[in-house]
Amino acid sequence: MSDTSFLVLDAGNSRIKWGVHEAGSWRANGFIATSNAASLGAALAAAPRATSAIASNVAGADVAKALAGLCSKLGIPLRVIRAEATQLGVTNGYKEASQLGSDRWAALIAAHHTGPGHKLVVTAGTALTIDALTGKGEFLGGLIVAGPALMRRALDHGTAALRLAEGSFHDFPGNTPDAITSGSIQACAGAVRRMQEAMTARGMAPDRVILSGGAAGEIAGHLPLRHDIHENLVLDGLALIARAG
């Protein structure tokens, strides 16, 4: 097995996405629920073996322990990344670079390498993150709000009269489930628009959204800019970091 073969792990709030990357391409990938982190080894049983691992983990200490244990059993070293001040052409706009989530950092690196131009890097999952990235690779800052499903659950748990029910999107919803679904989508799209306006006001109008995450399909058609969906944006960024050494 080539020494450029990496097990790449993206441990998020809801899912652990994984892939085996070798010689510039993905040989296998998949995901499991983060709550089932202990079963990750079984999910990887049929995957090609890697010689090292790289991970982003925003899911906490228990998941970190599970990832470390897995790599120990596989006999491969594990590198867990943190956001840096600068890396692979991206400059971190946070005052304390390491305070930026490692998943957002990896996504920014991957997005920067998709092509030129100012961009919004949007990950729609349990949380919705909206990060401003200039064509020169400058991360200006970003927003974090609840993702559409989390917004709906908050209404279900936090109100007496609004119960969670399946709804669909309408510009002018005519019932409560549709109102809740439409409101959550419009709130996410509106947050993206606000960041677009902020970049434009600074003379850095973004020309597209780089979109990823489990809820990407839910909000994609309602965004104020053209979008490119990248299902494995964090994994792609981690692979770039791993290959750079």
GROMACS .gro file of C-alpha atoms in nm:
model
  245
    1MET     CA    1   0.000   0.000   0.000
    2SER     CA    2   0.132   0.344  -0.096
    3ASP     CA    3   0.231   0.580   0.183
    4THR     CA    4  -0.013   0.831   0.030
    5SER     CA    5  -0.312   0.628   0.144
    6PHE     CA    6  -0.512   0.808   0.414
    7LEU     CA    7  -0.815   0.722   0.623
    8VAL     CA    8  -0.997   1.057   0.639
    9LEU     CA    9  -1.250   1.118   0.919
   10ASP     CA   10  -1.496   1.404   0.964
   11ALA     CA   11  -1.669   1.369   1.303
   12GLY     CA   12  -1.961   1.609   1.321
   13ASN     CA   13  -2.255   1.657   1.552
   14SER     CA   14  -2.481   1.413   1.367
   15ARG     CA   15  -2.258   1.200   1.144
   16ILE     CA   16  -1.905   1.070   1.115
   17LYS     CA   17  -1.814   1.076   0.748
   18TRP     CA   18  -1.515   0.875   0.636
   19GLY     CA   19  -1.317   0.804   0.323
   20VAL     CA   20  -1.001   0.630   0.206
   21HIS     CA   21  -0.795   0.861  -0.015
   22GLU     CA   22  -0.504   0.743  -0.226
   23ALA     CA   23  -0.306   0.897  -0.512
   24GLY     CA   24  -0.542   1.192  -0.547
   25SER     CA   25  -0.874   1.007  -0.551
   26TRP     CA   26  -1.128   0.847  -0.321
   27ARG     CA   27  -1.122   0.468  -0.310
   28ALA     CA   28  -1.412   0.431  -0.065
   29ASN     CA   29  -1.634   0.646   0.154
   30GLY     CA   30  -1.934   0.630   0.383
   31PHE     CA   31  -2.081   0.755   0.708
   32ILE     CA   32  -2.236   0.645   1.034
   33ALA     CA   33  -2.432   0.828   1.303
   34THR     CA   34  -2.204   1.001   1.551
   35SER     CA   35  -2.397   0.830   1.830
   36ASN     CA   36  -2.265   0.499   1.689
   37ALA     CA   37  -1.899   0.605   1.691
   38ALA     CA   38  -1.797   0.282   1.863
   39SER     CA   39  -1.912   0.085   1.555
   40LEU     CA   40  -1.694   0.277   1.309
   41GLY     CA   41  -1.450  -0.013   1.287
   42ALA     CA   42  -1.726  -0.242   1.159
   43ALA     CA   43  -1.826   0.017   0.899
   44LEU     CA   44  -1.466   0.023   0.774
   45ALA     CA   45  -1.423  -0.354   0.768
   46ALA     CA   46  -1.457  -0.384   0.389
   47ALA     CA   47  -1.273  -0.060   0.309
   48PRO     CA   48  -0.920  -0.058   0.166
   49ARG     CA   49  -0.654  -0.032   0.432
   50ALA     CA   50  -0.479   0.300   0.483
   51THR     CA   51  -0.135   0.368   0.624
   52SER     CA   52  -0.230   0.677   0.825
   53ALA     CA   53  -0.537   0.870   0.935
   54ILE     CA   54  -0.637   1.235   0.956
   55ALA     CA   55  -0.945   1.366   1.134
   56SER     CA   56  -1.153   1.667   1.217
   57ASN     CA   57  -1.354   1.618   1.535
   58VAL     CA   58  -1.612   1.865   1.665
   59ALA     CA   59  -1.816   1.594   1.841
   60GLY     CA   60  -1.639   1.590   2.175
   61ALA     CA   61  -1.407   1.384   2.393
   62ASP     CA   62  -1.592   1.051   2.371
   63VAL     CA   63  -1.576   1.054   1.992
   64ALA     CA   64  -1.209   1.157   2.007
   65LYS     CA   65  -1.144   0.852   2.223
   66ALA     CA   66  -1.332   0.628   1.980
   67LEU     CA   67  -1.131   0.758   1.682
   68ALA     CA   68  -0.803   0.713   1.866
   69GLY     CA   69  -0.901   0.360   1.969
   70LEU     CA   70  -0.997   0.268   1.614
   71CYS     CA   71  -0.666   0.387   1.470
   72SER     CA   72  -0.476   0.208   1.745
   73LYS     CA   73  -0.651  -0.118   1.651
   74LEU     CA   74  -0.575  -0.055   1.284
   75GLY     CA   75  -0.212   0.012   1.369
   76ILE     CA   76  -0.201   0.348   1.194
   77PRO     CA   77  -0.107   0.692   1.327
   78LEU     CA   78  -0.386   0.947   1.370
   79ARG     CA   79  -0.348   1.320   1.311
   80VAL     CA   80  -0.630   1.536   1.449
   81ILE     CA   81  -0.624   1.879   1.289
   82ARG     CA   82  -0.685   2.222   1.436
   83ALA     CA   83  -0.738   2.547   1.249
   84GLU     CA   84  -0.412   2.726   1.174
   85ALA     CA   85  -0.329   3.092   1.118
   86THR     CA   86  -0.252   3.010   0.755
   87GLN     CA   87  -0.246   2.687   0.558
   88LEU     CA   88  -0.256   2.584   0.192
   89GLY     CA   89  -0.331   2.935   0.070
   90VAL     CA   90  -0.602   3.018   0.327
   91THR     CA   91  -0.553   3.286   0.593
   92ASN     CA   92  -0.760   3.258   0.910
   93GLY     CA   93  -0.947   3.574   1.012
   94TYR     CA   94  -1.016   3.462   1.369
   95LYS     CA   95  -0.825   3.650   1.640
   96GLU     CA   96  -0.745   3.312   1.796
   97ALA     CA   97  -0.696   3.085   1.496
   98SER     CA   98  -0.750   2.760   1.685
   99GLN     CA   99  -1.096   2.873   1.801
  100LEU     CA  100  -1.231   2.818   1.451
  101GLY     CA  101  -1.388   2.474   1.417
  102SER     CA  102  -1.160   2.227   1.246
  103ASP     CA  103  -1.442   2.120   1.012
  104ARG     CA  104  -1.496   2.478   0.897
  105TRP     CA  105  -1.121   2.519   0.844
  106ALA     CA  106  -1.098   2.206   0.631
  107ALA     CA  107  -1.404   2.317   0.431
  108LEU     CA  108  -1.248   2.659   0.367
  109ILE     CA  109  -0.929   2.497   0.238
  110ALA     CA  110  -1.124   2.269   0.006
  111ALA     CA  111  -1.342   2.557  -0.117
  112HIS     CA  112  -1.037   2.774  -0.189
  113HIS     CA  113  -0.899   2.499  -0.410
  114THR     CA  114  -1.220   2.468  -0.616
  115GLY     CA  115  -1.129   2.775  -0.820
  116PRO     CA  116  -1.085   3.154  -0.820
  117GLY     CA  117  -1.326   3.422  -0.702
  118HIS     CA  118  -1.491   3.537  -0.381
  119LYS     CA  119  -1.714   3.271  -0.226
  120LEU     CA  120  -1.951   3.188   0.054
  121VAL     CA  121  -1.872   2.851   0.206
  122VAL     CA  122  -2.196   2.715   0.350
  123THR     CA  123  -2.233   2.391   0.543
  124ALA     CA  124  -2.592   2.298   0.620
  125GLY     CA  125  -2.613   2.034   0.888
  126THR     CA  126  -2.726   2.037   1.250
  127ALA     CA  127  -2.583   2.389   1.246
  128LEU     CA  128  -2.564   2.617   0.944
  129THR     CA  129  -2.226   2.783   0.896
  130ILE     CA  130  -2.177   3.063   0.645
  131ASP     CA  131  -1.815   3.162   0.593
  132ALA     CA  132  -1.682   3.448   0.379
  133LEU     CA  133  -1.378   3.357   0.169
  134THR     CA  134  -1.206   3.596  -0.069
  135GLY     CA  135  -1.043   3.499  -0.395
  136LYS     CA  136  -0.705   3.549  -0.227
  137GLY     CA  137  -0.791   3.288   0.035
  138GLU     CA  138  -0.871   3.533   0.316
  139PHE     CA  139  -1.131   3.397   0.557
  140LEU     CA  140  -1.306   3.714   0.672
  141GLY     CA  141  -1.532   3.552   0.931
  142GLY     CA  142  -1.862   3.370   0.936
  143LEU     CA  143  -2.200   3.304   1.089
  144ILE     CA  144  -2.331   3.007   1.283
  145VAL     CA  145  -2.704   2.956   1.317
  146ALA     CA  146  -2.927   2.657   1.374
  147GLY     CA  147  -2.978   2.435   1.070
  148PRO     CA  148  -3.333   2.393   0.936
  149ALA     CA  149  -3.407   2.069   1.121
  150LEU     CA  150  -3.273   2.208   1.449
  151MET     CA  151  -3.491   2.518   1.410
  152ARG     CA  152  -3.796   2.300   1.367
  153ARG     CA  153  -3.706   2.087   1.669
  154ALA     CA  154  -3.659   2.402   1.878
  155LEU     CA  155  -4.015   2.508   1.800
  156ASP     CA  156  -4.141   2.162   1.881
  157HIS     CA  157  -3.968   2.153   2.221
  158GLY     CA  158  -3.996   2.519   2.313
  159THR     CA  159  -4.361   2.596   2.242
  160ALA     CA  160  -4.688   2.454   2.370
  161ALA     CA  161  -4.897   2.488   2.055
  162LEU     CA  162  -4.648   2.424   1.773
  163ARG     CA  163  -4.590   2.053   1.727
  164LEU     CA  164  -4.337   1.910   1.484
  165ALA     CA  165  -4.506   1.779   1.171
  166GLU     CA  166  -4.397   1.721   0.812
  167GLY     CA  167  -4.440   2.031   0.600
  168SER     CA  168  -4.336   2.161   0.260
  169PHE     CA  169  -4.201   2.491   0.133
  170HIS     CA  170  -4.435   2.763   0.008
  171ASP     CA  171  -4.385   3.135  -0.039
  172PHE     CA  172  -4.713   3.189   0.143
  173PRO     CA  173  -4.771   2.885   0.366
  174GLY     CA  174  -5.135   2.801   0.436
  175ASN     CA  175  -5.094   2.572   0.735
  176THR     CA  176  -4.873   2.542   1.041
  177PRO     CA  177  -4.644   2.255   0.929
  178ASP     CA  178  -4.574   2.437   0.600
  179ALA     CA  179  -4.519   2.762   0.790
  180ILE     CA  180  -4.257   2.599   1.013
  181THR     CA  181  -4.078   2.425   0.726
  182SER     CA  182  -4.084   2.735   0.506
  183GLY     CA  183  -3.972   2.957   0.792
  184SER     CA  184  -3.669   2.742   0.869
  185ILE     CA  185  -3.560   2.738   0.506
  186GLN     CA  186  -3.618   3.111   0.460
  187ALA     CA  187  -3.423   3.185   0.778
  188CYS     CA  188  -3.123   2.990   0.648
  189ALA     CA  189  -3.141   3.149   0.303
  190GLY     CA  190  -3.178   3.492   0.464
  191ALA     CA  191  -2.863   3.443   0.671
  192VAL     CA  192  -2.673   3.355   0.354
  193ARG     CA  193  -2.807   3.669   0.188
  194ARG     CA  194  -2.696   3.885   0.479
  195MET     CA  195  -2.340   3.754   0.449
  196GLN     CA  196  -2.354   3.812   0.073
  197GLU     CA  197  -2.456   4.173   0.139
  198ALA     CA  198  -2.178   4.219   0.395
  199MET     CA  199  -1.912   4.097   0.151
  200THR     CA  200  -2.056   4.312  -0.127
  201ALA     CA  201  -2.043   4.619   0.098
  202ARG     CA  202  -1.670   4.559   0.141
  203GLY     CA  203  -1.616   4.539  -0.234
  204MET     CA  204  -1.582   4.160  -0.231
  205ALA     CA  205  -1.912   4.044  -0.375
  206PRO     CA  206  -1.918   3.662  -0.381
  207ASP     CA  207  -2.000   3.503  -0.713
  208ARG     CA  208  -2.113   3.165  -0.579
  209VAL     CA  209  -2.188   2.947  -0.281
  210ILE     CA  210  -1.988   2.634  -0.213
  211LEU     CA  211  -2.251   2.422  -0.039
  212SER     CA  212  -2.224   2.101   0.160
  213GLY     CA  213  -2.390   1.916   0.447
  214GLY     CA  214  -2.684   1.687   0.499
  215ALA     CA  215  -2.939   1.968   0.461
  216ALA     CA  216  -2.778   2.115   0.149
  217GLY     CA  217  -3.053   1.988  -0.077
  218GLU     CA  218  -3.319   2.143   0.144
  219ILE     CA  219  -3.189   2.498   0.111
  220ALA     CA  220  -3.006   2.488  -0.225
  221GLY     CA  221  -3.296   2.611  -0.438
  222HIS     CA  222  -3.357   2.910  -0.211
  223LEU     CA  223  -3.009   3.062  -0.202
  224PRO     CA  224  -2.947   3.411  -0.342
  225LEU     CA  225  -2.646   3.300  -0.549
  226ARG     CA  226  -2.560   3.019  -0.784
  227HIS     CA  227  -2.430   2.725  -0.588
  228ASP     CA  228  -2.201   2.426  -0.632
  229ILE     CA  229  -2.278   2.130  -0.407
  230HIS     CA  230  -1.976   1.942  -0.270
  231GLU     CA  231  -2.097   1.648  -0.065
  232ASN     CA  232  -1.761   1.577   0.096
  233LEU     CA  233  -1.615   1.925   0.133
  234VAL     CA  234  -1.459   1.867   0.476
  235LEU     CA  235  -1.318   1.530   0.369
  236ASP     CA  236  -1.170   1.695   0.057
  237GLY     CA  237  -1.005   1.961   0.272
  238LEU     CA  238  -0.866   1.702   0.511
  239ALA     CA  239  -0.725   1.505   0.218
  240LEU     CA  240  -0.550   1.819   0.090
  241ILE     CA  241  -0.401   1.878   0.435
  242ALA     CA  242  -0.289   1.516   0.463
  243ARG     CA  243  -0.125   1.519   0.121
  244ALA     CA  244   0.059   1.842   0.203
  245GLY     CA  245   0.219   1.673   0.506
   0.00000   0.00000   0.00000
